[in-house]
Amino acid sequence: MRRKIAVFAALMACAVGWGGVASAQQAVDTEKELEKYRQMMSDPMSNPGFLAVDRGEQLWSLKRGTKNVSLETCDLGIGPGKLEGAFAKLPRYFADADKVMDLEQRLAFCMDKIQGLDLADIKKRRFGKPGQTSDMEDLVAFIANKSSGFKIEPQLTHAKEKEAAAVGEALFYRRGDVLDFSCSTCHGEEGKRIRLQGLPDLSKPGKDAQATMGSWPTYRVSQGQLRTFQHRLWDCYRQQRAPEPGYLSDGLTAITVFLMKQAAGGELQVPSIKR
């Protein structure tokens, strides 16, 4: 009887081992096929995200608000109206606002100060959905695309930029809420997966962070929408069962500063396309 039990245990161990090998191989094969799909859809003629780029270009030059002017004099950090390479250096400190801003915060600032635009509707439509576009997502797509091919250059010279990076790192590792999760729970080590998707390790500088941050904004096939990194962070907190973070909040910007620091030197290829 003991011999039979030992033989059975050995056979089960082999079966589990082969199953693990098969699962690992299946994961590799699935990722290869997904990458083929992304490559096929990366061309502007195939990626629906470029429709958002076109809409954003029109919004950039559209006169509106109480002052009936466009956003073309908005300074995104490299001079009024200059777009090429600006996104690669965001978030950054802006002296006129005396704070560190990501692109969406800066656009909201310009809409208010330059155009005199009521931001209530802009914030209400912060994330697009079927039958409803988002001005912010479209503008981010257009502006970010102007930095496609540029290297990520995190701005960390001003004291408030350094502070934001430190706060963002603390938030990245902060556990809490009903699941006791943090950003690092999913993105703090190599080899983790969720469903068919490999999870990048964002806890250290290098290729994972560069590939991740260099691909936002992105067109999400599963949602049929162009999404910004503000949406990505909002959705992460939602999946953690945490309270919804405030749109345009300094906390989300701080996390972005930290992650852009991790991604320094990576190349932007946006808008990308994801599942």
Coordinates of C-alpha atoms in Angstrom, one line a residue:
M1 CA 0.0 0.0 0.0
R2 CA 2.8 2.4 0.9
R3 CA 4.5 1.6 -2.4
K4 CA 1.3 2.4 -4.3
I5 CA 0.9 5.7 -2.5
A6 CA 4.4 6.6 -3.2
V7 CA 4.0 5.8 -6.9
F8 CA 0.8 7.7 -7.1
A9 CA 2.4 10.8 -5.4
A10 CA 5.3 10.7 -7.9
L11 CA 2.9 10.5 -10.8
M12 CA 0.9 13.4 -9.5
A13 CA 4.0 15.5 -9.0
C14 CA 5.1 14.8 -12.6
A15 CA 1.6 15.7 -13.8
V16 CA 1.7 19.0 -11.9
G17 CA 5.2 19.7 -13.1
W18 CA 4.2 19.1 -16.8
G19 CA 1.0 21.2 -16.2
G20 CA 3.1 24.0 -15.0
V21 CA 5.4 23.8 -18.0
A22 CA 2.4 23.7 -20.3
S23 CA 0.8 26.7 -18.6
A24 CA 4.0 28.7 -18.8
Q25 CA 4.4 27.8 -22.5
Q26 CA 0.8 28.7 -23.1
A27 CA 1.3 32.1 -21.5
V28 CA 4.4 32.7 -23.7
D29 CA 2.5 31.7 -26.8
T30 CA -0.5 33.9 -25.9
E31 CA 1.8 36.9 -25.3
K32 CA 3.4 36.4 -28.7
E33 CA 0.1 36.4 -30.4
L34 CA -1.0 39.5 -28.5
E35 CA 2.2 41.2 -29.6
K36 CA 1.5 40.3 -33.2
Y37 CA -1.9 41.8 -32.9
R38 CA -0.6 45.0 -31.4
Q39 CA 2.0 45.3 -34.2
M40 CA -0.8 44.9 -36.9
M41 CA -2.9 47.6 -35.2
S42 CA 0.0 50.1 -34.5
D43 CA -0.3 51.7 -38.0
P44 CA -2.3 55.0 -37.9
M45 CA -4.6 53.5 -40.5
S46 CA -5.4 50.6 -38.2
N47 CA -5.4 52.1 -34.8
P48 CA -8.7 53.8 -33.8
G49 CA -6.8 55.9 -31.3
F50 CA -5.7 58.2 -34.2
L51 CA -9.4 59.3 -34.5
A52 CA -9.0 60.8 -31.1
V53 CA -5.7 62.5 -32.3
D54 CA -7.7 64.1 -35.1
R55 CA -10.5 65.3 -32.8
G56 CA -7.9 66.7 -30.4
E57 CA -6.2 68.7 -33.1
Q58 CA -9.5 70.4 -33.9
L59 CA -10.1 71.1 -30.2
W60 CA -6.7 72.6 -29.8
S61 CA -7.4 75.3 -32.3
L62 CA -11.2 75.7 -31.5
K63 CA -12.1 79.1 -30.1
R64 CA -14.4 78.8 -27.1
G65 CA -15.1 79.9 -23.6
T66 CA -16.0 83.4 -22.4
K67 CA -12.9 84.8 -24.0
N68 CA -13.6 83.0 -27.3
V69 CA -10.0 82.0 -27.9
S70 CA -8.2 78.7 -28.6
L71 CA -5.7 76.8 -26.6
E72 CA -2.9 77.6 -29.0
T73 CA -1.2 79.9 -26.6
C74 CA -1.2 77.4 -23.7
D75 CA 2.3 76.8 -22.4
L76 CA 2.9 73.1 -21.7
G77 CA 6.4 73.7 -20.4
I78 CA 8.5 74.5 -23.4
G79 CA 6.8 77.7 -24.5
P80 CA 3.4 79.0 -25.5
G81 CA 1.8 76.8 -28.2
K82 CA 4.9 74.5 -28.6
L83 CA 3.9 70.9 -28.6
E84 CA 6.8 68.8 -30.0
G85 CA 8.5 67.0 -27.1
A86 CA 6.4 68.7 -24.4
F87 CA 4.6 65.6 -23.3
A88 CA 7.9 63.7 -22.9
K89 CA 8.7 66.2 -20.1
L90 CA 5.5 66.0 -18.2
P91 CA 4.5 66.1 -15.3
R92 CA 6.6 69.2 -14.4
Y93 CA 6.5 72.3 -12.2
F94 CA 4.7 75.4 -13.6
A95 CA 5.6 78.7 -11.9
D96 CA 2.3 80.4 -12.9
A97 CA 0.4 77.8 -11.0
D98 CA 3.1 77.1 -8.4
K99 CA 2.6 73.4 -8.6
V100 CA 3.5 70.2 -10.5
M101 CA 1.0 69.3 -13.2
D102 CA 0.4 66.5 -15.5
L103 CA -1.0 67.2 -19.0
E104 CA -4.7 67.0 -18.0
Q105 CA -4.2 69.3 -15.0
R106 CA -2.3 71.8 -17.3
L107 CA -5.0 71.7 -20.0
A108 CA -7.7 72.4 -17.3
F109 CA -5.6 75.3 -16.1
C110 CA -5.3 76.7 -19.6
M111 CA -9.0 76.2 -20.3
D112 CA -9.8 78.2 -17.2
K113 CA -7.2 81.0 -17.4
I114 CA -6.9 81.4 -21.2
Q115 CA -10.3 80.5 -22.5
G116 CA -12.5 81.3 -19.5
L117 CA -14.1 77.9 -20.1
D118 CA -16.6 76.3 -17.7
L119 CA -14.9 73.1 -16.7
A120 CA -18.0 71.4 -15.3
D121 CA -18.8 69.7 -18.6
I122 CA -15.2 68.9 -19.3
K123 CA -14.9 67.1 -16.0
K124 CA -18.2 65.3 -16.5
R125 CA -16.9 63.9 -19.8
R126 CA -13.4 63.2 -18.4
F127 CA -13.6 59.7 -19.7
G128 CA -15.3 58.7 -22.9
K129 CA -18.0 56.1 -23.3
P130 CA -20.1 54.8 -26.1
G131 CA -21.8 57.7 -27.8
Q132 CA -19.8 60.3 -25.8
T133 CA -16.3 61.6 -26.5
S134 CA -14.0 63.2 -24.0
D135 CA -12.3 66.5 -24.8
M136 CA -9.5 65.7 -22.4
E137 CA -8.8 62.3 -23.8
D138 CA -8.9 63.7 -27.4
L139 CA -6.6 66.6 -26.5
V140 CA -4.1 64.3 -24.7
A141 CA -4.0 62.0 -27.7
F142 CA -3.2 64.9 -30.0
I143 CA -0.6 66.5 -27.8
A144 CA 1.1 63.2 -26.7
N145 CA 1.3 62.1 -30.3
K146 CA 3.5 65.2 -31.0
S147 CA 6.0 63.6 -28.7
S148 CA 5.9 60.2 -30.3
G149 CA 9.5 59.0 -30.9
F150 CA 10.8 61.3 -28.1
K151 CA 12.7 60.0 -25.1
I152 CA 11.0 60.3 -21.7
E153 CA 12.7 63.1 -19.7
P154 CA 11.3 63.3 -16.1
Q155 CA 11.7 66.8 -14.7
L156 CA 13.2 66.5 -11.2
T157 CA 15.2 69.6 -10.6
H158 CA 12.6 71.8 -8.8
A159 CA 12.0 71.1 -5.1
K160 CA 8.3 70.5 -5.8
E161 CA 9.1 68.0 -8.6
K162 CA 11.4 66.1 -6.2
E163 CA 8.7 66.2 -3.5
A164 CA 6.1 64.9 -6.0
A165 CA 8.3 62.0 -7.0
A166 CA 8.8 61.1 -3.3
V167 CA 5.0 61.3 -2.6
G168 CA 4.3 59.2 -5.7
E169 CA 6.7 56.5 -4.5
A170 CA 5.1 56.4 -1.1
L171 CA 1.7 56.1 -2.7
F172 CA 2.9 53.3 -5.0
Y173 CA 3.8 51.2 -2.0
R174 CA 0.9 52.3 0.3
R175 CA -1.4 49.4 1.1
G176 CA -5.0 49.9 2.2
D177 CA -8.7 49.5 1.8
V178 CA -10.7 46.3 1.8
L179 CA -8.2 44.2 -0.2
D180 CA -5.1 45.6 1.5
F181 CA -3.6 46.2 -1.9
S182 CA -1.1 48.8 -3.2
C183 CA 0.2 49.5 -6.7
S184 CA 3.2 47.4 -5.8
T185 CA 1.0 44.3 -5.1
C186 CA 0.6 43.8 -8.8
H187 CA 3.6 45.8 -10.1
G188 CA 6.3 45.2 -7.5
E189 CA 8.0 42.1 -8.8
E190 CA 8.7 40.2 -12.1
G191 CA 6.6 37.3 -13.5
K192 CA 3.1 38.3 -12.3
R193 CA 0.1 38.0 -14.6
I194 CA -3.6 38.7 -14.5
R195 CA -5.8 36.8 -16.9
L196 CA -3.8 36.7 -20.2
Q197 CA -1.8 39.9 -19.4
G198 CA 1.7 40.0 -18.1
L199 CA 2.1 42.6 -15.3
P200 CA 5.1 44.9 -15.6
D201 CA 7.4 45.4 -12.7
L202 CA 7.4 49.1 -12.1
S203 CA 9.2 49.0 -8.8
K204 CA 12.6 49.5 -10.4
P205 CA 13.8 51.7 -13.3
G206 CA 14.3 50.0 -16.7
K207 CA 12.6 48.3 -19.5
D208 CA 9.2 47.4 -17.9
A209 CA 8.6 51.0 -16.7
Q210 CA 9.9 52.4 -20.0
A211 CA 7.6 50.2 -22.1
T212 CA 4.6 50.9 -19.9
M213 CA 4.9 54.7 -19.6
G214 CA 6.0 55.0 -23.2
S215 CA 2.7 53.5 -24.3
W216 CA 0.2 55.9 -22.7
P217 CA -2.2 57.3 -23.9
T218 CA -3.6 54.1 -25.5
Y219 CA -6.6 52.8 -27.4
R220 CA -8.3 50.1 -25.3
V221 CA -9.9 47.6 -27.6
S222 CA -11.9 46.0 -24.8
Q223 CA -13.4 49.5 -24.0
G224 CA -13.5 50.9 -27.5
Q225 CA -12.0 54.2 -26.2
L226 CA -8.8 56.1 -26.1
R227 CA -7.6 56.2 -22.5
T228 CA -5.2 58.5 -20.7
F229 CA -2.9 57.6 -17.8
Q230 CA -5.3 59.4 -15.4
H231 CA -7.9 56.8 -16.4
R232 CA -5.5 53.9 -16.0
L233 CA -4.7 55.0 -12.4
W234 CA -8.4 55.6 -11.6
D235 CA -9.2 52.1 -12.9
C236 CA -6.4 50.6 -10.8
Y237 CA -7.9 52.1 -7.7
R238 CA -11.3 50.9 -8.7
Q239 CA -10.1 47.4 -9.1
Q240 CA -8.4 47.6 -5.7
R241 CA -11.9 48.4 -4.3
A242 CA -10.5 51.7 -3.1
P243 CA -12.3 55.1 -3.0
E244 CA -12.4 56.8 -6.4
P245 CA -9.4 59.2 -6.7
G246 CA -10.4 62.7 -7.6
Y247 CA -9.9 63.6 -11.2
L248 CA -7.0 65.9 -11.7
S249 CA -5.8 65.2 -8.2
D250 CA -2.3 65.9 -7.1
G251 CA -2.0 62.4 -5.8
L252 CA -2.4 60.9 -9.3
T253 CA 0.1 63.4 -10.7
A254 CA 2.6 62.4 -8.0
I255 CA 2.3 58.7 -8.9
T256 CA 2.8 59.6 -12.5
V257 CA 5.9 61.6 -11.7
F258 CA 7.4 58.6 -9.8
L259 CA 6.6 56.3 -12.7
M260 CA 8.0 58.6 -15.3
K261 CA 11.2 58.7 -13.1
Q262 CA 11.3 54.9 -13.3
A263 CA 10.8 55.1 -17.1
A264 CA 13.5 57.7 -17.8
G265 CA 15.1 57.2 -21.3
G266 CA 12.2 55.1 -22.6
E267 CA 10.7 56.0 -26.0
L268 CA 7.2 57.3 -26.4
Q269 CA 5.1 55.5 -29.0
V270 CA 1.6 57.0 -28.7
P271 CA -1.2 56.5 -29.0
S272 CA -0.5 52.8 -28.6
I273 CA -3.1 50.0 -28.6
K274 CA -3.9 47.5 -25.9
R275 CA -6.4 44.8 -25.1

